[in-house]
Amino acid sequence: MRHEFESPAPAEPVWLNRWAPRSGEAVEAPHCVVEAQAGDDTEDPADTDSAEADASFLKLVSQGLSRPEKSLPPACLQDEAGADLMARAEAGPDRYAAGREAALLARVSEEVATLIGPEARILLFGSAPAQGLDALLEALERPHTPEILSLDSEAPPAVDGPPAENRLGTCLGATAGSLAPSDLAAFLERARAILGRGWLLVGTDPNGDTESLLRAHADDDGLMAAFHLNVLHRLARASGEAVSSQAAPDGEEADAPLTPEDFRHEARVLLDPFRVETHLVAERAGSLRVGTETVTFAQGESARTGCAYRYAPGIFQEMAADAGWEPVRCWLDPDGLFSLHLLRGEA
């Protein structure tokens, strides 16, 4: 078992487990093609909704790829096919975080409930995994119905019923890990203003083992690669492009439009701050169609599709203290791969 105060970090940035969709082992994304039915000219409201969703998606992609360092916001990856692929990937042994957090919550929920007391007012910052949240709610005595707040909420919600000391905020799932250090520090300050003398329960991933991190973000069965590459198939459909499975003929690579098959998926472990990034890397130079626009890629140029930060217990507790929180408990799972922090607002 590993219980170091600081998680070890690799000596240098690395990236492994590269996946290209032409690989015979790559997983196919479940692409859905809707064919128009003859003899029916009535506009379907669902089609209108789909057109609006495509327009919003194309706008996000265009904004992300127009940055000096190309990137795609997480919302771009969250279509039906992407959700299915992620659910399949999360069931695998390499995607450890959700299971570790749920097991930790089941183990410590009674202690959390004892510290907080009855009739707690629950404020969920961002999303919360149902499995872990259920264990916590079952342990609490007569909790109020949970309220959902965005991570950038600043104004304290209306206070009715329980005093501030009985407020419990949660930041679970991959929420804290999705925030860069400056953003996490700002969130902790906002949460402190909202919760006052109340409590905050935060899940963080302190794992510093490069190999397990790369497996989690670029697994050997290709599901994570398919999840990230799916955004390019969605882009081709939204842009009215036919997705071709054929490579460009010899001598035409420079002029032929880029297709999903021209990109590979990479996971990279990087330092300062310690994080895992996922990228879609162009294997040849060319232009990618984004609606009515085109975006140029050089060979080897990438667009970042995700970034997950790793916070060792000591680092996180220092950040929490700087934001006005008193670290009360820190629980590690048996292998030191996930941690839960219970904080209380300083008097």
CSV table of C-alpha atoms in Angstrom, one decimal:
chain,number,residue,atom,x,y,z
A,1,MET,CA,0.0,0.0,0.0
A,2,ARG,CA,1.2,3.5,-0.8
A,3,HIS,CA,0.5,6.3,1.8
A,4,GLU,CA,3.1,8.9,1.0
A,5,PHE,CA,2.1,12.4,1.8
A,6,GLU,CA,3.1,13.6,-1.7
A,7,SER,CA,2.3,11.4,-4.7
A,8,PRO,CA,5.5,10.7,-6.7
A,9,ALA,CA,5.6,12.4,-10.1
A,10,PRO,CA,7.4,11.1,-13.2
A,11,ALA,CA,10.8,12.5,-13.9
A,12,GLU,CA,9.8,14.0,-17.3
A,13,PRO,CA,6.8,14.4,-19.4
A,14,VAL,CA,5.8,11.2,-21.3
A,15,TRP,CA,3.1,10.1,-23.6
A,16,LEU,CA,2.2,6.5,-24.5
A,17,ASN,CA,-0.6,4.3,-25.8
A,18,ARG,CA,-1.1,6.1,-29.0
A,19,TRP,CA,-4.2,5.0,-31.0
A,20,ALA,CA,-5.0,5.6,-34.7
A,21,PRO,CA,-8.4,4.6,-36.0
A,22,ARG,CA,-6.9,2.6,-38.9
A,23,SER,CA,-5.6,0.2,-36.3
A,24,GLY,CA,-7.4,-3.2,-36.6
A,25,GLU,CA,-7.8,-3.2,-32.8
A,26,ALA,CA,-9.4,0.2,-32.6
A,27,VAL,CA,-13.0,0.3,-31.3
A,28,GLU,CA,-15.7,1.6,-33.6
A,29,ALA,CA,-17.9,4.4,-32.3
A,30,PRO,CA,-21.6,3.7,-32.6
A,31,HIS,CA,-22.4,6.3,-35.3
A,32,CYS,CA,-26.1,6.8,-35.9
A,33,VAL,CA,-27.2,7.8,-39.4
A,34,VAL,CA,-30.8,9.2,-39.8
A,35,GLU,CA,-32.3,8.7,-43.2
A,36,ALA,CA,-35.2,10.8,-44.5
A,37,GLN,CA,-38.4,8.9,-45.1
A,38,ALA,CA,-40.0,9.4,-48.5
A,39,GLY,CA,-43.4,11.0,-48.7
A,40,ASP,CA,-43.2,12.9,-45.4
A,41,ASP,CA,-42.3,16.6,-45.8
A,42,THR,CA,-43.5,17.6,-42.3
A,43,GLU,CA,-40.9,19.3,-40.2
A,44,ASP,CA,-40.0,17.2,-37.2
A,45,PRO,CA,-39.4,19.2,-34.0
A,46,ALA,CA,-36.6,16.8,-33.2
A,47,ASP,CA,-34.9,17.8,-36.4
A,48,THR,CA,-35.1,21.4,-35.4
A,49,ASP,CA,-33.6,20.6,-32.0
A,50,SER,CA,-30.9,18.6,-33.7
A,51,ALA,CA,-30.0,21.5,-36.1
A,52,GLU,CA,-29.8,23.8,-33.1
A,53,ALA,CA,-27.6,21.4,-31.2
A,54,ASP,CA,-25.3,21.0,-34.3
A,55,ALA,CA,-25.0,24.8,-34.6
A,56,SER,CA,-24.1,25.1,-30.9
A,57,PHE,CA,-21.6,22.2,-31.3
A,58,LEU,CA,-19.9,23.7,-34.4
A,59,LYS,CA,-19.6,27.1,-32.6
A,60,LEU,CA,-17.8,25.5,-29.7
A,61,VAL,CA,-15.5,23.5,-32.0
A,62,SER,CA,-14.7,26.6,-34.0
A,63,GLN,CA,-13.9,28.6,-30.9
A,64,GLY,CA,-11.7,25.9,-29.5
A,65,LEU,CA,-9.7,25.2,-32.7
A,66,SER,CA,-9.2,29.0,-33.3
A,67,ARG,CA,-7.0,29.3,-30.2
A,68,PRO,CA,-3.2,29.4,-30.5
A,69,GLU,CA,-3.1,26.0,-28.8
A,70,LYS,CA,-6.0,24.2,-30.3
A,71,SER,CA,-8.4,22.6,-27.8
A,72,LEU,CA,-12.0,21.3,-27.5
A,73,PRO,CA,-14.2,21.9,-24.5
A,74,PRO,CA,-15.5,18.8,-22.7
A,75,ALA,CA,-19.0,19.6,-23.8
A,76,CYS,CA,-18.1,18.7,-27.4
A,77,LEU,CA,-17.5,15.1,-26.4
A,78,GLN,CA,-20.8,14.6,-24.7
A,79,ASP,CA,-23.1,13.3,-27.3
A,80,GLU,CA,-25.1,10.0,-27.1
A,81,ALA,CA,-22.3,8.0,-28.8
A,82,GLY,CA,-19.7,9.5,-26.5
A,83,ALA,CA,-21.8,8.8,-23.4
A,84,ASP,CA,-22.1,5.2,-24.4
A,85,LEU,CA,-18.4,4.8,-25.0
A,86,MET,CA,-17.5,6.5,-21.7
A,87,ALA,CA,-19.9,4.2,-19.9
A,88,ARG,CA,-18.2,1.2,-21.4
A,89,ALA,CA,-14.8,2.6,-20.6
A,90,GLU,CA,-15.7,3.3,-17.0
A,91,ALA,CA,-16.6,-0.3,-16.5
A,92,GLY,CA,-13.1,-1.4,-17.2
A,93,PRO,CA,-10.4,-2.1,-14.6
A,94,ASP,CA,-8.1,0.8,-15.6
A,95,ARG,CA,-10.7,3.5,-15.0
A,96,TYR,CA,-10.2,3.3,-11.2
A,97,ALA,CA,-11.3,6.7,-9.9
A,98,ALA,CA,-15.1,6.4,-9.8
A,99,GLY,CA,-15.0,3.0,-8.0
A,100,ARG,CA,-12.4,4.1,-5.6
A,101,GLU,CA,-14.3,7.2,-4.6
A,102,ALA,CA,-17.6,5.2,-4.2
A,103,ALA,CA,-15.9,2.7,-2.0
A,104,LEU,CA,-14.3,5.4,0.1
A,105,LEU,CA,-17.6,7.2,0.5
A,106,ALA,CA,-19.4,4.0,1.6
A,107,ARG,CA,-16.7,3.5,4.2
A,108,VAL,CA,-16.5,7.1,5.7
A,109,SER,CA,-20.1,8.3,5.3
A,110,GLU,CA,-21.1,7.4,8.8
A,111,GLU,CA,-18.2,9.4,10.2
A,112,VAL,CA,-19.1,12.4,8.0
A,113,ALA,CA,-22.7,12.2,9.2
A,114,THR,CA,-21.6,12.2,12.8
A,115,LEU,CA,-19.4,15.2,12.3
A,116,ILE,CA,-22.0,17.3,10.5
A,117,GLY,CA,-25.1,16.4,12.5
A,118,PRO,CA,-28.8,16.1,11.6
A,119,GLU,CA,-30.8,18.0,9.0
A,120,ALA,CA,-27.8,19.0,6.9
A,121,ARG,CA,-28.4,21.2,3.9
A,122,ILE,CA,-26.7,19.6,0.9
A,123,LEU,CA,-25.2,21.7,-1.9
A,124,LEU,CA,-23.8,19.8,-4.8
A,125,PHE,CA,-21.1,21.7,-6.7
A,126,GLY,CA,-21.0,20.5,-10.3
A,127,SER,CA,-22.1,16.9,-10.8
A,128,ALA,CA,-22.0,14.1,-8.3
A,129,PRO,CA,-21.9,10.3,-9.0
A,130,ALA,CA,-25.2,8.7,-7.9
A,131,GLN,CA,-23.5,5.7,-6.4
A,132,GLY,CA,-21.3,7.6,-3.9
A,133,LEU,CA,-24.0,10.3,-3.2
A,134,ASP,CA,-26.6,7.7,-2.3
A,135,ALA,CA,-24.3,6.2,0.4
A,136,LEU,CA,-23.7,9.7,1.9
A,137,LEU,CA,-27.4,10.6,1.9
A,138,GLU,CA,-28.3,7.3,3.5
A,139,ALA,CA,-25.8,8.0,6.3
A,140,LEU,CA,-27.0,11.5,7.0
A,141,GLU,CA,-29.8,12.1,9.5
A,142,ARG,CA,-32.8,13.8,7.9
A,143,PRO,CA,-30.8,15.6,5.2
A,144,HIS,CA,-32.5,18.3,3.1
A,145,THR,CA,-33.1,17.6,-0.6
A,146,PRO,CA,-29.7,18.2,-2.4
A,147,GLU,CA,-29.4,21.5,-4.3
A,148,ILE,CA,-27.2,21.7,-7.4
A,149,LEU,CA,-24.9,24.7,-7.9
A,150,SER,CA,-22.5,25.5,-10.7
A,151,LEU,CA,-18.8,25.6,-10.0
A,152,ASP,CA,-18.8,29.3,-10.7
A,153,SER,CA,-21.6,30.2,-8.3
A,154,GLU,CA,-20.8,33.2,-6.2
A,155,ALA,CA,-23.9,34.5,-4.5
A,156,PRO,CA,-24.9,32.5,-1.4
A,157,PRO,CA,-28.2,30.7,-1.9
A,158,ALA,CA,-31.2,31.8,0.2
A,159,VAL,CA,-30.7,30.5,3.7
A,160,ASP,CA,-33.8,28.9,5.2
A,161,GLY,CA,-33.9,26.3,8.0
A,162,PRO,CA,-30.6,24.9,9.1
A,163,PRO,CA,-27.8,27.3,10.3
A,164,ALA,CA,-24.6,27.7,8.3
A,165,GLU,CA,-22.9,25.1,10.5
A,166,ASN,CA,-25.2,22.4,9.0
A,167,ARG,CA,-24.4,23.1,5.4
A,168,LEU,CA,-22.5,20.4,3.5
A,169,GLY,CA,-21.1,21.1,0.1
A,170,THR,CA,-19.8,18.3,-2.1
A,171,CYS,CA,-17.3,18.4,-5.0
A,172,LEU,CA,-17.2,14.8,-6.1
A,173,GLY,CA,-16.6,12.7,-9.2
A,174,ALA,CA,-14.0,14.1,-11.5
A,175,THR,CA,-15.0,17.7,-10.7
A,176,ALA,CA,-11.9,18.9,-8.7
A,177,GLY,CA,-9.6,17.1,-11.1
A,178,SER,CA,-11.0,19.0,-14.1
A,179,LEU,CA,-9.9,22.3,-12.5
A,180,ALA,CA,-6.4,23.9,-13.0
A,181,PRO,CA,-4.8,25.0,-9.8
A,182,SER,CA,-5.8,28.6,-10.2
A,183,ASP,CA,-9.4,27.6,-11.0
A,184,LEU,CA,-9.5,25.2,-8.1
A,185,ALA,CA,-8.3,27.9,-5.7
A,186,ALA,CA,-10.9,30.3,-7.0
A,187,PHE,CA,-13.6,27.6,-6.5
A,188,LEU,CA,-12.5,26.9,-3.0
A,189,GLU,CA,-12.8,30.6,-2.2
A,190,ARG,CA,-16.3,30.9,-3.7
A,191,ALA,CA,-17.4,27.7,-1.9
A,192,ARG,CA,-16.1,29.2,1.4
A,193,ALA,CA,-18.2,32.4,0.8
A,194,ILE,CA,-21.3,30.3,0.1
A,195,LEU,CA,-20.9,27.7,2.9
A,196,GLY,CA,-19.5,30.0,5.6
A,197,ARG,CA,-18.8,28.0,8.7
A,198,GLY,CA,-20.2,24.9,7.0
A,199,TRP,CA,-18.5,21.9,5.5
A,200,LEU,CA,-17.1,20.9,2.1
A,201,LEU,CA,-16.3,17.3,1.0
A,202,VAL,CA,-14.0,17.1,-2.0
A,203,GLY,CA,-12.7,14.1,-3.9
A,204,THR,CA,-9.2,14.3,-5.5
A,205,ASP,CA,-7.0,11.8,-7.3
A,206,PRO,CA,-3.4,11.9,-5.9
A,207,ASN,CA,-2.2,9.1,-8.1
A,208,GLY,CA,1.3,9.7,-9.4
A,209,ASP,CA,1.9,6.4,-11.1
A,210,THR,CA,2.5,7.2,-14.8
A,211,GLU,CA,1.6,3.8,-16.1
A,212,SER,CA,-1.7,3.5,-14.4
A,213,LEU,CA,-2.6,7.1,-15.4
A,214,LEU,CA,-1.9,6.4,-19.0
A,215,ARG,CA,-3.9,3.1,-18.9
A,216,ALA,CA,-6.8,5.0,-17.5
A,217,HIS,CA,-6.8,7.7,-20.2
A,218,ALA,CA,-5.6,5.5,-23.2
A,219,ASP,CA,-6.6,2.0,-22.3
A,220,ASP,CA,-5.4,-1.0,-24.3
A,221,ASP,CA,-8.9,-1.9,-25.6
A,222,GLY,CA,-9.2,1.4,-27.4
A,223,LEU,CA,-12.4,2.6,-25.7
A,224,MET,CA,-11.0,5.9,-24.5
A,225,ALA,CA,-9.5,6.5,-27.9
A,226,ALA,CA,-12.8,5.9,-29.5
A,227,PHE,CA,-14.5,8.2,-27.0
A,228,HIS,CA,-12.2,11.1,-28.0
A,229,LEU,CA,-12.1,10.3,-31.7
A,230,ASN,CA,-15.9,10.2,-31.8
A,231,VAL,CA,-15.9,14.0,-31.7
A,232,LEU,CA,-14.4,14.1,-35.2
A,233,HIS,CA,-17.1,11.8,-36.5
A,234,ARG,CA,-19.7,14.0,-34.9
A,235,LEU,CA,-18.0,17.0,-36.5
A,236,ALA,CA,-18.0,15.4,-40.0
A,237,ARG,CA,-21.8,14.7,-39.7
A,238,ALA,CA,-22.6,18.2,-38.4
A,239,SER,CA,-20.5,19.7,-41.2
A,240,GLY,CA,-22.3,17.7,-43.8
A,241,GLU,CA,-19.1,15.7,-44.6
A,242,ALA,CA,-19.2,12.0,-45.5
A,243,VAL,CA,-16.9,10.1,-43.2
A,244,SER,CA,-14.5,8.2,-45.4
A,245,SER,CA,-12.6,5.2,-44.3
A,246,GLN,CA,-10.2,5.4,-47.2
A,247,ALA,CA,-6.8,7.1,-47.0
A,248,ALA,CA,-6.1,9.9,-49.4
A,249,PRO,CA,-4.5,8.8,-52.7
A,250,ASP,CA,-0.7,9.2,-53.0
A,251,GLY,CA,0.3,12.7,-53.9
A,252,GLU,CA,-3.0,14.3,-52.7
A,253,GLU,CA,-2.4,14.3,-48.9
A,254,ALA,CA,-1.7,18.0,-48.8
A,255,ASP,CA,-4.9,19.0,-50.5
A,256,ALA,CA,-7.4,16.3,-49.3
A,257,PRO,CA,-9.6,17.3,-46.4
A,258,LEU,CA,-8.7,15.8,-43.1
A,259,THR,CA,-11.0,13.0,-41.9
A,260,PRO,CA,-11.2,11.2,-38.5
A,261,GLU,CA,-9.0,8.5,-39.9
A,262,ASP,CA,-6.2,11.1,-40.2
A,263,PHE,CA,-6.0,11.6,-36.4
A,264,ARG,CA,-4.7,9.5,-33.6
A,265,HIS,CA,-5.4,9.7,-29.9
A,266,GLU,CA,-2.7,10.3,-27.3
A,267,ALA,CA,-2.6,10.5,-23.5
A,268,ARG,CA,0.3,12.6,-22.0
A,269,VAL,CA,1.5,12.9,-18.4
A,270,LEU,CA,2.9,16.4,-17.9
A,271,LEU,CA,4.4,18.3,-15.0
A,272,ASP,CA,4.1,21.6,-13.3
A,273,PRO,CA,1.2,21.3,-12.7
A,274,PHE,CA,1.0,17.5,-12.6
A,275,ARG,CA,-1.7,16.5,-15.0
A,276,VAL,CA,-2.9,14.0,-17.7
A,277,GLU,CA,-3.8,15.6,-21.1
A,278,THR,CA,-5.6,13.8,-24.0
A,279,HIS,CA,-4.9,15.0,-27.5
A,280,LEU,CA,-6.1,14.3,-31.1
A,281,VAL,CA,-3.0,14.5,-33.2
A,282,ALA,CA,-3.0,15.1,-37.0
A,283,GLU,CA,-0.9,12.5,-38.8
A,284,ARG,CA,-0.6,14.6,-41.9
A,285,ALA,CA,-1.0,18.2,-42.8
A,286,GLY,CA,-4.4,19.4,-44.1
A,287,SER,CA,-7.6,21.3,-43.4
A,288,LEU,CA,-10.5,20.1,-41.2
A,289,ARG,CA,-14.0,21.2,-42.1
A,290,VAL,CA,-15.9,22.9,-39.3
A,291,GLY,CA,-19.3,23.9,-40.7
A,292,THR,CA,-18.7,26.4,-43.4
A,293,GLU,CA,-15.1,27.1,-42.1
A,294,THR,CA,-11.9,25.2,-42.4
A,295,VAL,CA,-9.1,24.8,-39.8
A,296,THR,CA,-5.6,24.0,-40.8
A,297,PHE,CA,-3.5,21.4,-39.1
A,298,ALA,CA,0.2,20.9,-39.5
A,299,GLN,CA,1.5,17.3,-39.4
A,300,GLY,CA,1.9,16.3,-35.8
A,301,GLU,CA,-0.2,19.3,-34.5
A,302,SER,CA,-2.8,18.4,-31.9
A,303,ALA,CA,-6.0,19.6,-30.4
A,304,ARG,CA,-6.4,19.0,-26.6
A,305,THR,CA,-9.6,17.1,-25.7
A,306,GLY,CA,-9.2,16.8,-22.0
A,307,CYS,CA,-7.1,17.6,-19.0
A,308,ALA,CA,-7.2,15.9,-15.6
A,309,TYR,CA,-5.1,17.4,-12.7
A,310,ARG,CA,-3.7,15.3,-9.9
A,311,TYR,CA,-3.6,16.8,-6.4
A,312,ALA,CA,-1.5,15.1,-3.7
A,313,PRO,CA,-3.1,15.4,-0.2
A,314,GLY,CA,-0.6,17.9,1.2
A,315,ILE,CA,-0.9,20.2,-1.9
A,316,PHE,CA,-4.7,20.2,-1.8
A,317,GLN,CA,-4.8,20.9,2.0
A,318,GLU,CA,-2.5,23.8,1.6
A,319,MET,CA,-4.8,25.2,-1.2
A,320,ALA,CA,-7.8,24.7,1.0
A,321,ALA,CA,-6.2,26.4,4.0
A,322,ASP,CA,-5.3,29.4,1.8
A,323,ALA,CA,-8.9,29.7,0.8
A,324,GLY,CA,-10.1,29.8,4.5
A,325,TRP,CA,-10.8,26.1,5.1
A,326,GLU,CA,-9.7,24.0,8.0
A,327,PRO,CA,-8.8,20.4,6.9
A,328,VAL,CA,-10.6,18.1,9.3
A,329,ARG,CA,-10.2,14.7,7.7
A,330,CYS,CA,-8.4,13.1,4.8
A,331,TRP,CA,-9.2,9.6,3.8
A,332,LEU,CA,-7.1,7.5,1.3
A,333,ASP,CA,-8.2,4.3,-0.3
A,334,PRO,CA,-6.1,1.3,0.6
A,335,ASP,CA,-3.8,1.7,-2.5
A,336,GLY,CA,-3.5,5.5,-2.2
A,337,LEU,CA,-5.2,6.0,-5.6
A,338,PHE,CA,-8.0,8.3,-4.4
A,339,SER,CA,-8.6,10.6,-1.5
A,340,LEU,CA,-11.5,12.4,0.2
A,341,HIS,CA,-11.1,15.6,2.1
A,342,LEU,CA,-13.5,17.0,4.6
A,343,LEU,CA,-13.0,20.7,5.2
A,344,ARG,CA,-14.7,23.1,7.5
A,345,GLY,CA,-14.9,26.9,7.2
A,346,GLU,CA,-12.6,28.6,9.6
A,347,ALA,CA,-14.3,30.8,12.3
